[in-house]
mmCIF file of C-alpha atoms in Angstrom:
data_model
loop_
_atom_site.group_PDB
_atom_site.id
_atom_site.type_symbol
_atom_site.label_atom_id
_atom_site.label_comp_id
_atom_site.label_asym_id
_atom_site.label_seq_id
_atom_site.Cartn_x
_atom_site.Cartn_y
_atom_site.Cartn_z
ATOM 1 C CA UNK A 1 122.377 107.913 92.748
ATOM 2 C CA UNK A 2 119.586 104.733 93.671
ATOM 3 C CA UNK A 3 121.353 101.865 95.061
ATOM 4 C CA UNK A 4 119.797 98.216 93.851
ATOM 5 C CA UNK A 5 119.369 96.059 96.657
ATOM 6 C CA UNK A 6 118.508 92.086 96.651
ATOM 7 C CA UNK A 7 116.310 92.564 100.003
ATOM 8 C CA UNK A 8 114.887 94.597 102.642
ATOM 9 C CA UNK A 9 117.652 93.276 104.716
ATOM 10 C CA UNK A 10 120.275 95.711 103.008
ATOM 11 C CA UNK A 11 118.289 99.203 103.760
ATOM 12 C CA UNK A 12 120.384 101.023 106.253
ATOM 13 C CA UNK A 13 119.619 100.696 110.093
ATOM 14 C CA UNK A 14 117.447 103.124 111.633
ATOM 15 C CA UNK A 15 113.975 102.676 109.816
ATOM 16 C CA UNK A 16 111.452 101.596 112.614
ATOM 17 C CA UNK A 17 108.258 102.127 110.032
ATOM 18 C CA UNK A 18 107.683 100.799 106.670
ATOM 19 C CA UNK A 19 104.836 102.667 104.442
ATOM 20 C CA UNK A 20 104.142 99.535 102.153
ATOM 21 C CA UNK A 21 102.279 99.560 99.054
ATOM 22 C CA UNK A 22 100.059 96.403 98.446
ATOM 23 C CA UNK A 23 98.889 96.062 94.671
ATOM 24 C CA UNK A 24 102.205 95.261 92.705
ATOM 25 C CA UNK A 25 104.360 94.849 96.242
ATOM 26 C CA UNK A 26 102.541 92.501 98.905
ATOM 27 C CA UNK A 27 100.262 91.075 96.159
ATOM 28 C CA UNK A 28 98.887 91.015 92.379
ATOM 29 C CA UNK A 29 94.942 91.177 93.080
ATOM 30 C CA UNK A 30 95.069 87.044 92.918
ATOM 31 C CA UNK A 31 96.949 86.219 95.761
ATOM 32 C CA UNK A 32 99.671 87.524 98.177
ATOM 33 C CA UNK A 33 103.444 87.407 97.452
ATOM 34 C CA UNK A 34 104.881 85.078 100.140
ATOM 35 C CA UNK A 35 108.144 86.364 99.842
ATOM 36 C CA UNK A 36 106.915 89.893 100.525
ATOM 37 C CA UNK A 37 104.529 88.679 103.365
ATOM 38 C CA UNK A 38 107.911 87.379 104.837
ATOM 39 C CA UNK A 39 110.153 90.214 104.662
ATOM 40 C CA UNK A 40 107.283 92.528 106.591
ATOM 41 C CA UNK A 41 106.942 89.854 108.814
ATOM 42 C CA UNK A 42 111.049 89.588 109.273
ATOM 43 C CA UNK A 43 110.542 93.559 109.757
ATOM 44 C CA UNK A 44 108.114 93.724 112.701
ATOM 45 C CA UNK A 45 110.025 90.709 114.365
ATOM 46 C CA UNK A 46 113.329 93.063 114.334
ATOM 47 C CA UNK A 47 110.749 95.861 116.337
ATOM 48 C CA UNK A 48 109.557 97.692 113.073
ATOM 49 C CA UNK A 49 106.378 98.769 112.514
ATOM 50 C CA UNK A 50 104.159 98.135 109.065
ATOM 51 C CA UNK A 51 101.622 100.517 107.931
ATOM 52 C CA UNK A 52 99.777 99.184 104.618
ATOM 53 C CA UNK A 53 99.540 102.504 102.629
ATOM 54 C CA UNK A 54 97.018 101.792 99.713
ATOM 55 C CA UNK A 55 95.404 103.782 96.946
ATOM 56 C CA UNK A 56 92.431 101.600 97.266
ATOM 57 C CA UNK A 57 89.247 103.691 97.108
ATOM 58 C CA UNK A 58 87.578 101.380 99.872
ATOM 59 C CA UNK A 59 87.789 102.016 104.026
ATOM 60 C CA UNK A 60 90.597 99.817 105.288
ATOM 61 C CA UNK A 61 88.199 97.239 106.926
ATOM 62 C CA UNK A 62 86.937 96.176 103.663
ATOM 63 C CA UNK A 63 90.805 95.919 102.289
ATOM 64 C CA UNK A 64 91.612 94.043 105.275
ATOM 65 C CA UNK A 65 89.225 91.140 104.314
ATOM 66 C CA UNK A 66 90.754 91.625 100.827
ATOM 67 C CA UNK A 67 94.538 90.665 101.545
ATOM 68 C CA UNK A 68 92.939 88.423 104.434
ATOM 69 C CA UNK A 69 91.763 86.342 101.217
ATOM 70 C CA UNK A 70 94.896 86.585 99.384
ATOM 71 C CA UNK A 71 96.688 85.045 102.007
ATOM 72 C CA UNK A 72 98.963 88.181 103.641
ATOM 73 C CA UNK A 73 99.119 87.025 107.171
ATOM 74 C CA UNK A 74 98.026 89.532 109.790
ATOM 75 C CA UNK A 75 101.107 89.190 111.768
ATOM 76 C CA UNK A 76 102.931 91.130 108.236
ATOM 77 C CA UNK A 77 101.209 94.854 109.000
ATOM 78 C CA UNK A 78 100.129 96.881 111.982
ATOM 79 C CA UNK A 79 97.939 99.302 110.330
ATOM 80 C CA UNK A 80 95.963 99.891 107.081
ATOM 81 C CA UNK A 81 95.696 102.974 105.735
ATOM 82 C CA UNK A 82 93.906 103.970 102.320
ATOM 83 C CA UNK A 83 92.855 106.521 100.023
ATOM 84 C CA UNK A 84 89.424 105.848 100.750
ATOM 85 C CA UNK A 85 90.049 106.391 103.926
ATOM 86 C CA UNK A 86 91.132 109.652 103.324
ATOM 87 C CA UNK A 87 89.084 110.976 100.885
ATOM 88 C CA UNK A 88 85.524 109.581 102.818
ATOM 89 C CA UNK A 89 86.575 112.733 105.174
ATOM 90 C CA UNK A 90 86.058 114.895 102.530
ATOM 91 C CA UNK A 91 82.790 113.148 101.230
ATOM 92 C CA UNK A 92 81.245 113.390 103.993
ATOM 93 C CA UNK A 93 81.772 116.592 104.554
ATOM 94 C CA UNK A 94 79.943 118.025 101.433
ATOM 95 C CA UNK A 95 83.203 118.592 99.576
ATOM 96 C CA UNK A 96 81.608 117.362 96.410
ATOM 97 C CA UNK A 97 77.780 118.276 97.620
ATOM 98 C CA UNK A 98 75.016 116.116 99.494
ATOM 99 C CA UNK A 99 73.585 114.793 95.713
ATOM 100 C CA UNK A 100 76.538 112.897 93.977
ATOM 101 C CA UNK A 101 76.742 110.370 91.182
ATOM 102 C CA UNK A 102 79.053 107.498 92.119
ATOM 103 C CA UNK A 103 81.360 106.026 89.332
ATOM 104 C CA UNK A 104 82.286 102.861 89.906
ATOM 105 C CA UNK A 105 81.638 99.185 90.959
ATOM 106 C CA UNK A 106 78.827 98.304 93.216
ATOM 107 C CA UNK A 107 82.067 96.646 95.671
ATOM 108 C CA UNK A 108 82.857 100.096 96.553
ATOM 109 C CA UNK A 109 79.267 101.172 97.934
ATOM 110 C CA UNK A 110 81.049 100.975 101.352
ATOM 111 C CA UNK A 111 82.836 104.074 100.763
ATOM 112 C CA UNK A 112 79.438 105.681 101.537
ATOM 113 C CA UNK A 113 79.136 104.267 104.778
ATOM 114 C CA UNK A 114 81.090 104.814 108.172
ATOM 115 C CA UNK A 115 83.045 102.221 109.968
ATOM 116 C CA UNK A 116 79.204 101.027 111.593
ATOM 117 C CA UNK A 117 77.595 100.660 108.368
ATOM 118 C CA UNK A 118 75.722 103.459 108.381
ATOM 119 C CA UNK A 119 75.339 105.877 105.181
ATOM 120 C CA UNK A 120 76.876 109.305 105.369
ATOM 121 C CA UNK A 121 74.873 112.351 104.714
ATOM 122 C CA UNK A 122 75.336 111.947 101.109
ATOM 123 C CA UNK A 123 72.347 110.478 98.352
ATOM 124 C CA UNK A 124 73.426 108.781 95.388
ATOM 125 C CA UNK A 125 71.689 109.886 92.607
ATOM 126 C CA UNK A 126 71.422 110.232 88.703
ATOM 127 C CA UNK A 127 74.188 112.379 87.006
ATOM 128 C CA UNK A 128 71.288 114.607 85.628
ATOM 129 C CA UNK A 129 70.305 115.464 89.359
ATOM 130 C CA UNK A 130 74.112 115.437 90.854
ATOM 131 C CA UNK A 131 75.805 118.539 93.056
ATOM 132 C CA UNK A 132 79.501 116.650 92.426
ATOM 133 C CA UNK A 133 81.009 113.183 91.315
ATOM 134 C CA UNK A 134 82.408 110.575 93.296
ATOM 135 C CA UNK A 135 84.803 108.085 91.114
ATOM 136 C CA UNK A 136 86.084 105.231 92.846
ATOM 137 C CA UNK A 137 86.751 103.135 89.565
ATOM 138 C CA UNK A 138 85.413 101.897 86.435
ATOM 139 C CA UNK A 139 81.972 100.070 86.691
ATOM 140 C CA UNK A 140 83.837 97.132 84.699
ATOM 141 C CA UNK A 141 87.735 97.511 84.726
ATOM 142 C CA UNK A 142 88.305 94.402 82.965
ATOM 143 C CA UNK A 143 86.280 95.411 79.654
ATOM 144 C CA UNK A 144 85.975 99.282 79.983
ATOM 145 C CA UNK A 145 88.259 102.398 79.183
ATOM 146 C CA UNK A 146 88.180 105.924 80.167
ATOM 147 C CA UNK A 147 86.613 106.390 76.550
ATOM 148 C CA UNK A 148 83.825 104.454 77.386
ATOM 149 C CA UNK A 149 83.352 107.572 80.232
ATOM 150 C CA UNK A 150 83.409 110.661 77.757
ATOM 151 C CA UNK A 151 79.623 111.521 77.922
ATOM 152 C CA UNK A 152 79.669 111.320 81.490
ATOM 153 C CA UNK A 153 82.921 113.267 81.895
ATOM 154 C CA UNK A 154 81.986 116.069 79.132
ATOM 155 C CA UNK A 155 78.339 116.449 81.237
ATOM 156 C CA UNK A 156 80.069 116.926 84.000
ATOM 157 C CA UNK A 157 82.778 119.355 83.024
ATOM 158 C CA UNK A 158 80.167 121.157 81.117
ATOM 159 C CA UNK A 159 77.964 121.442 84.237
ATOM 160 C CA UNK A 160 80.724 122.339 86.618
ATOM 161 C CA UNK A 161 80.876 119.436 88.826
ATOM 162 C CA UNK A 162 83.554 118.975 91.070
ATOM 163 C CA UNK A 163 84.993 114.910 90.818
ATOM 164 C CA UNK A 164 86.700 113.430 93.890
ATOM 165 C CA UNK A 165 88.983 111.115 93.251
ATOM 166 C CA UNK A 166 89.088 108.019 96.077
ATOM 167 C CA UNK A 167 91.786 106.130 93.974
ATOM 168 C CA UNK A 168 94.669 108.283 92.422
ATOM 169 C CA UNK A 169 96.112 105.352 90.925
ATOM 170 C CA UNK A 170 95.888 105.215 86.907
ATOM 171 C CA UNK A 171 96.585 101.476 86.247
ATOM 172 C CA UNK A 172 96.954 98.218 88.174
ATOM 173 C CA UNK A 173 97.904 94.496 87.246
ATOM 174 C CA UNK A 174 95.627 91.866 88.045
ATOM 175 C CA UNK A 175 97.553 88.910 87.635
ATOM 176 C CA UNK A 176 98.933 89.431 83.701
ATOM 177 C CA UNK A 177 95.818 91.673 83.143
ATOM 178 C CA UNK A 178 96.164 95.477 83.194
ATOM 179 C CA UNK A 179 93.316 97.654 84.196
ATOM 180 C CA UNK A 180 92.208 101.028 84.392
ATOM 181 C CA UNK A 181 91.802 102.426 88.020
ATOM 182 C CA UNK A 182 89.632 105.907 89.323
ATOM 183 C CA UNK A 183 92.706 108.226 88.548
ATOM 184 C CA UNK A 184 92.168 107.391 84.620
ATOM 185 C CA UNK A 185 88.558 108.748 85.007
ATOM 186 C CA UNK A 186 90.140 111.435 86.880
ATOM 187 C CA UNK A 187 92.664 112.142 84.515
ATOM 188 C CA UNK A 188 90.665 112.428 81.789
ATOM 189 C CA UNK A 189 87.943 114.539 83.615
ATOM 190 C CA UNK A 190 90.796 117.134 84.335
ATOM 191 C CA UNK A 191 92.083 117.079 80.680
ATOM 192 C CA UNK A 192 88.704 117.920 79.504
ATOM 193 C CA UNK A 193 88.745 121.359 81.656
ATOM 194 C CA UNK A 194 87.073 119.699 84.914
ATOM 195 C CA UNK A 195 88.284 119.977 88.221
ATOM 196 C CA UNK A 196 89.538 116.419 90.064
ATOM 197 C CA UNK A 197 90.484 116.347 93.651
ATOM 198 C CA UNK A 198 92.838 113.232 95.019
ATOM 199 C CA UNK A 199 93.518 112.579 98.410
ATOM 200 C CA UNK A 200 95.881 109.091 97.859
ATOM 201 C CA UNK A 201 99.152 109.036 97.078
ATOM 202 C CA UNK A 202 101.230 111.076 96.048
ATOM 203 C CA UNK A 203 99.050 113.386 97.965
ATOM 204 C CA UNK A 204 99.823 115.017 101.697
ATOM 205 C CA UNK A 205 95.997 113.849 102.642
ATOM 206 C CA UNK A 206 97.026 110.055 102.896
ATOM 207 C CA UNK A 207 100.294 110.442 104.610
ATOM 208 C CA UNK A 208 98.559 113.087 107.146
ATOM 209 C CA UNK A 209 96.548 110.189 107.943
ATOM 210 C CA UNK A 210 98.924 107.597 108.588
ATOM 211 C CA UNK A 211 101.244 109.685 110.373
ATOM 212 C CA UNK A 212 97.811 110.787 113.211
ATOM 213 C CA UNK A 213 97.096 106.652 113.067
ATOM 214 C CA UNK A 214 100.765 105.959 114.167
ATOM 215 C CA UNK A 215 100.706 108.817 116.946
ATOM 216 C CA UNK A 216 97.537 106.832 118.186
ATOM 217 C CA UNK A 217 99.462 103.583 118.634
ATOM 218 C CA UNK A 218 100.656 103.062 121.959
ATOM 219 C CA UNK A 219 104.310 103.527 122.278
ATOM 220 C CA UNK A 220 104.537 105.141 118.938
ATOM 221 C CA UNK A 221 106.320 108.808 118.768
ATOM 222 C CA UNK A 222 106.097 110.144 115.171
ATOM 223 C CA UNK A 223 108.798 112.952 115.561
ATOM 224 C CA UNK A 224 111.030 109.744 116.532
ATOM 225 C CA UNK A 225 110.490 107.839 113.310
ATOM 226 C CA UNK A 226 112.357 107.079 110.939
ATOM 227 C CA UNK A 227 110.041 105.787 107.861
ATOM 228 C CA UNK A 228 110.957 104.539 104.335
ATOM 229 C CA UNK A 229 108.217 104.000 101.819
ATOM 230 C CA UNK A 230 108.213 101.393 99.102
ATOM 231 C CA UNK A 231 106.095 100.649 96.259
ATOM 232 C CA UNK A 232 106.015 100.321 92.818
ATOM 233 C CA UNK A 233 104.109 103.222 91.456
ATOM 234 C CA UNK A 234 106.492 105.699 90.283
ATOM 235 C CA UNK A 235 103.908 108.773 89.861
ATOM 236 C CA UNK A 236 102.353 107.776 93.214
ATOM 237 C CA UNK A 237 104.205 105.707 95.595
ATOM 238 C CA UNK A 238 107.568 107.351 95.107
ATOM 239 C CA UNK A 239 106.547 110.621 93.967
ATOM 240 C CA UNK A 240 104.615 110.965 97.086
ATOM 241 C CA UNK A 241 107.462 109.710 99.396
ATOM 242 C CA UNK A 242 109.854 112.113 98.025
ATOM 243 C CA UNK A 243 107.268 114.687 98.350
ATOM 244 C CA UNK A 244 106.950 113.746 101.926
ATOM 245 C CA UNK A 245 110.767 113.933 102.192
ATOM 246 C CA UNK A 246 110.765 110.375 103.286
ATOM 247 C CA UNK A 247 113.168 107.864 101.587
ATOM 248 C CA UNK A 248 111.701 105.549 99.208
ATOM 249 C CA UNK A 249 112.525 101.592 97.787
ATOM 250 C CA UNK A 250 111.485 101.421 94.160
ATOM 251 C CA UNK A 251 109.878 97.918 93.295
ATOM 252 C CA UNK A 252 110.474 97.687 89.806
ATOM 253 C CA UNK A 253 108.987 93.979 89.187
ATOM 254 C CA UNK A 254 105.543 95.699 89.536
ATOM 255 C CA UNK A 255 104.206 98.214 86.897
ATOM 256 C CA UNK A 256 108.006 99.008 85.715
ATOM 257 C CA UNK A 257 108.773 95.533 85.137
ATOM 258 C CA UNK A 258 109.164 96.166 81.274
ATOM 259 C CA UNK A 259 110.601 99.202 81.192
ATOM 260 C CA UNK A 260 113.111 98.351 83.563
ATOM 261 C CA UNK A 261 113.892 94.655 82.514
ATOM 262 C CA UNK A 262 112.889 93.049 85.635
ATOM 263 C CA UNK A 263 111.919 89.475 85.572
ATOM 264 C CA UNK A 264 110.860 86.818 88.222
ATOM 265 C CA UNK A 265 114.963 85.695 88.476
ATOM 266 C CA UNK A 266 116.589 88.830 87.349
ATOM 267 C CA UNK A 267 116.696 92.370 87.479
ATOM 268 C CA UNK A 268 116.124 95.517 87.085
ATOM 269 C CA UNK A 269 118.804 95.747 84.916
ATOM 270 C CA UNK A 270 121.067 98.727 86.236
ATOM 271 C CA UNK A 271 121.171 101.086 82.729
ATOM 272 C CA UNK A 272 117.119 100.784 81.902
ATOM 273 C CA UNK A 273 116.587 101.745 85.538
ATOM 274 C CA UNK A 274 118.622 104.924 85.448
ATOM 275 C CA UNK A 275 117.291 105.509 82.435
ATOM 276 C CA UNK A 276 113.542 105.155 83.314
ATOM 277 C CA UNK A 277 114.250 106.929 86.601
ATOM 278 C CA UNK A 278 115.929 110.233 84.701
ATOM 279 C CA UNK A 279 112.542 110.299 82.083
ATOM 280 C CA UNK A 280 110.491 110.594 85.538
ATOM 281 C CA UNK A 281 113.076 112.952 87.254
ATOM 282 C CA UNK A 282 113.253 111.075 90.392
ATOM 283 C CA UNK A 283 115.901 109.276 92.602
ATOM 284 C CA UNK A 284 114.392 106.844 95.259
ATOM 285 C CA UNK A 285 116.976 105.960 97.535
ATOM 286 C CA UNK A 286 116.962 102.250 96.827
ATOM 287 C CA UNK A 287 115.234 99.912 94.056
ATOM 288 C CA UNK A 288 114.640 96.096 94.279
ATOM 289 C CA UNK A 289 113.146 93.701 91.803
ATOM 290 C CA UNK A 290 110.541 92.241 94.294
ATOM 291 C CA UNK A 291 110.122 92.877 98.033
ATOM 292 C CA UNK A 292 111.432 90.356 99.880
#
């Protein structure tokens, strides 16, 4: 049975690492949530470590710049690990070829550079010259839907091109606006008969990378670490945590706010939460309306 809590203070003692999602938990794409920042700072002040584990398709340094701009204090986290970090390695190794077609906005071009800004040995080419497809998002996620990519998807599938998805998220909320992510394109590609490959949540590579980076931190022993994951994506954050045999805190005020009847002042409704989780066939240890 999932326990509804009001704040991070109510979780069982003993967790010393928190894997925390970003979008919907720490910020809404426009500004950081002050209560969430304060909760993470408090967790760290008690000796805990915070890993911001995000399906952002960009390298962690780019995400750091973004959350700085949104107002998230650097005192609220220790490490940032992104889906882009995990997917970059496969792309740089030629997993989908050395000539790739990029589906995504210009801001994501940093995905094709190493931490020093040097381009990987992978060239960006037109679709008809590509050996594979790398999808970091939609070209214009404010106006487009996966349906706008039908021709691209059918061409790639018919040519047998692999698609590397740098962000498994299907949707996120930017303020009050819901937009599609790379995961929506990848899902459509798979549905059309193509092969899509994922490296972010809920898939293992991003968790493996997070653990390796923890091991490299001074004084951090992975084997002695009790990790709890927090996120608002039931099929990314929560499915991923449970697949890794990690306890999870489901933030209901994000993507599932309507389904769980969560508002800024109340919720989740216990009955609606139970129904939602039963339909998802998942049972996180905790649920809370918002990270605080």
